Short mmCIF file of C-alpha atoms (C1' of nucleotides) in Angstrom, two decimals:
data_model
loop_
_atom_site.label_atom_id
_atom_site.label_comp_id
_atom_site.label_asym_id
_atom_site.label_seq_id
_atom_site.Cartn_x
_atom_site.Cartn_y
_atom_site.Cartn_z
CA MET A 1 -9.98 6.90 -21.06
CA ASP A 2 -6.58 8.11 -21.83
CA ASN A 3 -3.93 5.80 -20.68
CA TYR A 4 -3.77 3.30 -17.96
CA ALA A 5 -1.20 1.08 -16.54
CA MET A 6 -1.68 -2.47 -15.54
CA LEU A 7 0.43 -3.51 -12.67
CA PHE A 8 0.79 -7.03 -11.61
CA PRO A 9 1.94 -8.17 -8.25
CA THR A 10 4.57 -10.74 -7.83
CA GLN A 11 3.85 -13.98 -6.19
CA PRO A 12 1.07 -13.62 -3.68
CA SER A 13 2.22 -14.12 -0.17
CA SER A 14 0.21 -15.50 2.64
CA SER A 15 -0.04 -12.16 4.35
CA TYR A 16 -0.83 -10.38 1.17
CA HIS A 17 -4.53 -10.06 1.73
CA SER A 18 -4.27 -8.75 5.22
CA MET A 19 -1.91 -6.07 4.13
CA LEU A 20 -4.04 -5.14 1.18
CA SER A 21 -7.02 -4.76 3.42
CA ASN A 22 -6.04 -1.34 4.61
CA THR A 23 -3.74 0.61 2.46
CA THR A 24 -4.13 -0.25 -1.13
CA THR A 25 -5.55 3.03 -2.25
CA GLN A 26 -2.80 4.90 -0.60
CA LEU A 27 -0.50 2.92 -2.76
CA PHE A 28 -2.59 3.71 -5.76
CA ALA A 29 -2.74 7.35 -4.92
CA ASN A 30 0.97 7.41 -4.47
CA LEU A 31 1.44 5.70 -7.77
CA SER A 32 -0.88 8.09 -9.44
CA SER A 33 1.15 10.98 -8.23
CA ASN A 34 4.34 9.33 -9.28
CA MET A 35 3.25 7.95 -12.59
CA THR A 36 2.56 11.19 -14.29
CA CYS A 37 3.76 9.85 -17.55
CA SER A 38 2.02 10.97 -20.68
CA ASN A 39 3.44 9.16 -23.60
CA ASN A 40 1.32 9.43 -26.66
CA SER A 41 1.94 6.00 -28.00
CA ASN A 42 -1.16 4.20 -28.97
CA THR A 43 -0.57 0.99 -27.16
CA SER A 44 2.47 -0.39 -25.55
CA ALA A 45 2.59 -3.55 -23.60
CA THR A 46 5.57 -5.12 -21.99
CA LYS A 47 5.87 -8.48 -20.47
CA SER A 48 8.50 -9.01 -17.91
CA PRO A 49 10.21 -12.36 -17.51
CA ASN A 50 8.36 -13.17 -14.33
CA GLY A 51 5.00 -12.82 -15.96
CA LEU A 52 4.24 -9.32 -14.88
CA ILE A 53 2.56 -7.21 -17.46
CA PHE A 54 2.60 -3.52 -17.77
CA GLU A 55 0.34 -1.95 -20.27
CA SER A 56 -0.14 1.64 -21.16
CA LYS A 57 -2.85 2.55 -23.54
CA GLU A 58 -3.75 5.85 -25.04
CA LEU A 59 -7.25 5.81 -26.33
CA GLY A 60 -7.26 9.27 -27.75
CA GLU A 61 -9.27 12.22 -26.70
CA LYS A 62 -12.86 12.68 -27.53
CA ALA A 63 -13.21 14.84 -30.57
CA SER A 64 -16.43 16.38 -29.39
CA LYS A 65 -15.68 18.11 -26.16
CA LYS A 66 -18.04 20.62 -24.73
CA LYS A 67 -16.53 24.06 -24.46
CA GLY A 68 -13.20 22.34 -24.45
CA GLU A 69 -12.76 21.88 -20.77
CA LYS A 70 -14.82 18.95 -19.76
CA LYS A 71 -12.91 16.13 -21.31
CA VAL A 72 -9.63 16.64 -19.63
CA ARG A 73 -7.44 13.65 -19.95
CA ARG A 74 -7.69 11.75 -16.78
CA PRO A 75 -5.11 9.10 -16.29
CA ARG A 76 -6.30 5.69 -15.32
CA TYR A 77 -4.21 3.17 -13.55
CA ALA A 78 -5.22 -0.43 -13.49
CA PHE A 79 -3.88 -2.90 -11.04
CA GLN A 80 -4.20 -6.58 -11.28
CA THR A 81 -3.99 -8.18 -7.92
CA ARG A 82 -4.73 -11.51 -6.46
CA SER A 83 -7.40 -11.30 -3.86
CA GLN A 84 -10.28 -13.32 -2.62
CA VAL A 85 -12.52 -10.34 -2.27
CA ASP A 86 -13.37 -7.73 -4.84
CA ILE A 87 -13.61 -4.89 -2.41
CA LEU A 88 -10.23 -3.95 -1.15
CA ASP A 89 -10.64 -1.58 1.74
CA ASP A 90 -7.88 0.74 0.84
CA GLY A 91 -8.36 3.61 3.22
CA TYR A 92 -10.74 5.70 1.18
CA ARG A 93 -14.49 5.57 1.22
CA TRP A 94 -16.08 4.40 -1.97
CA ARG A 95 -19.69 4.55 -2.95
CA LYS A 96 -20.77 2.01 -5.48
CA TYR A 97 -22.73 3.61 -8.27
CA GLY A 98 -23.01 0.91 -10.82
CA GLN A 99 -22.38 -2.63 -11.81
CA LYS A 100 -22.25 -3.92 -15.31
CA ALA A 101 -21.54 -7.19 -16.96
CA VAL A 102 -18.80 -6.90 -19.49
CA LYS A 103 -18.57 -8.97 -22.58
CA ASN A 104 -15.45 -11.01 -22.20
CA ASN A 105 -15.68 -11.63 -18.52
CA LYS A 106 -18.45 -13.47 -16.89
CA PHE A 107 -17.97 -11.57 -13.67
CA PRO A 108 -19.58 -8.16 -13.49
CA ARG A 109 -17.59 -4.99 -13.21
CA SER A 110 -18.33 -2.70 -10.32
CA TYR A 111 -18.05 1.06 -10.42
CA TYR A 112 -17.14 3.06 -7.39
CA ARG A 113 -16.73 6.73 -6.68
CA CYS A 114 -14.93 8.40 -3.85
CA THR A 115 -17.46 9.73 -1.39
CA HIS A 116 -15.43 12.74 -0.45
CA GLN A 117 -17.02 15.90 -1.75
CA GLY A 118 -15.17 17.42 -4.64
CA CYS A 119 -13.05 14.36 -5.06
CA ASN A 120 -14.08 12.77 -8.30
CA VAL A 121 -11.85 9.79 -8.13
CA LYS A 122 -13.44 6.73 -9.61
CA LYS A 123 -12.43 3.16 -9.61
CA GLN A 124 -13.76 0.04 -11.16
CA VAL A 125 -13.24 -3.44 -9.91
CA GLN A 126 -13.37 -6.38 -12.19
CA ARG A 127 -12.63 -10.01 -11.71
CA LEU A 128 -11.24 -12.05 -14.52
CA SER A 129 -13.17 -15.06 -15.62
CA LYS A 130 -9.99 -16.73 -16.72
CA ASP A 131 -8.50 -16.56 -13.29
CA GLU A 132 -11.07 -15.75 -10.73
CA ALA A 133 -8.42 -15.12 -8.14
CA VAL A 134 -7.32 -12.07 -10.06
CA VAL A 135 -9.04 -8.78 -9.49
CA VAL A 136 -8.36 -5.81 -11.71
CA THR A 137 -8.80 -2.50 -9.98
CA THR A 138 -8.73 0.55 -12.20
CA TYR A 139 -8.29 3.93 -10.60
CA GLU A 140 -9.19 7.10 -12.41
CA GLY A 141 -8.07 10.49 -11.19
CA MET A 142 -6.30 11.49 -8.05
CA HIS A 143 -7.59 12.13 -4.59
CA THR A 144 -7.67 15.74 -3.55
CA HIS A 145 -7.95 15.01 0.12
CA PRO A 146 -5.99 13.04 2.67
CA ILE A 147 -6.67 9.43 3.26
CA GLU A 148 -9.19 8.62 5.90
CA LYS A 149 -7.61 5.63 7.44
CA SER A 150 -4.18 5.30 8.84
CA ASN A 151 -1.82 3.53 6.58
CA ASP A 152 1.27 2.63 8.43
CA ASN A 153 1.95 -0.60 6.66
CA PHE A 154 1.87 0.98 3.28
CA GLU A 155 5.49 0.15 2.70
CA HIS A 156 4.81 -3.52 2.91
CA ILE A 157 2.50 -3.41 -0.04
CA LEU A 158 5.05 -1.61 -2.08
CA ASN A 159 7.47 -4.34 -1.30
CA GLN A 160 4.96 -6.96 -2.21
CA MET A 161 3.92 -5.51 -5.50
CA GLN A 162 6.13 -5.17 -8.46
CA ILE A 163 5.52 -1.77 -9.94
CA TYR A 164 6.27 -1.15 -13.53
CA ARG A 165 6.23 2.22 -15.09
CA SER A 166 6.30 3.26 -18.67
CA CYS A 167 8.51 6.26 -18.21
"C1'" DC B 1 -32.77 8.04 10.10
"C1'" DG B 2 -28.82 8.69 7.12
"C1'" DG B 3 -25.77 6.90 4.13
"C1'" DA B 4 -24.48 3.03 1.16
"C1'" DT B 5 -25.95 -0.56 -2.13
"C1'" DT B 6 -28.80 -2.60 -5.63
"C1'" DT B 7 -30.48 -2.74 -10.05
"C1'" DG B 8 -32.88 -1.61 -14.20
"C1'" DA B 9 -33.13 2.34 -17.16
"C1'" DC B 10 -30.88 5.62 -19.70
"C1'" DC B 11 -27.31 7.43 -22.55
"C1'" DA B 12 -23.20 8.03 -25.40
"C1'" DG B 13 -19.60 6.23 -28.35
"C1'" DC B 14 -18.40 3.20 -31.86
"C1'" DG B 15 -18.57 -0.25 -35.58
"C1'" DC B 16 -21.06 -2.15 -39.13
"C1'" DG C 1 -29.07 4.65 -38.66
"C1'" DC C 2 -29.09 0.91 -35.68
"C1'" DG C 3 -27.70 -2.06 -32.34
"C1'" DC C 4 -24.20 -3.48 -29.16
"C1'" DT C 5 -21.44 -2.36 -25.29
"C1'" DG C 6 -19.77 0.11 -21.50
"C1'" DG C 7 -20.54 3.87 -18.12
"C1'" DT C 8 -23.75 6.51 -15.18
"C1'" DC C 9 -28.14 7.81 -12.97
"C1'" DA C 10 -31.44 7.36 -9.66
"C1'" DA C 11 -35.23 5.35 -7.21
"C1'" DA C 12 -35.93 1.68 -4.23
"C1'" DT C 13 -34.02 -0.91 -0.85
"C1'" DC C 14 -30.94 -2.27 2.72
"C1'" DC C 15 -28.41 -1.83 6.91
"C1'" DG C 16 -25.85 0.29 10.81
#
DNA sequence: CGGATTTGACCAGCGC
DNA sequence: GCGCTGGTCAAATCCG
């Protein structure tokens, strides 16, 4: 884990879920390509007046790296969205490979991997026990292949979500 | 029948 | 070193 960004949407709209149902990952992929920031600060969190939180955390690189190429820093981007369902069909195909209960949340965290060969993008979905309407989706890596689904309403999501960047 | 999910085991990092 | 915790594996199972 190197650094990740937590992005909070603004007020959820009534049509928010339906729009999220198709094109969220495209948004994430786009963000990942845009947010190529690599500040080396340990932890920086900013709270905007309307309650949105952006957090960027640098957890440091593993000291013991094999042959020095395996532990490349892979940026992670975490989104916190309001959704009724954990699985947001975002246009990519994800294969679930694990589920684990984390300590502070009573809801388990699910681990997904992109099914496209050679595309090692991972994501984890976690629901907050404090506010079970909030789902945190953490993306790791970037897709090396085009999206599978059409995503014509991708712009709407961008308008719905407030995106905060650290640099 | 093929691909996705489930689920316990396994493992690695970290703090004590 | 040991145990806790989070991340991954993989065999069994499910489902279209």
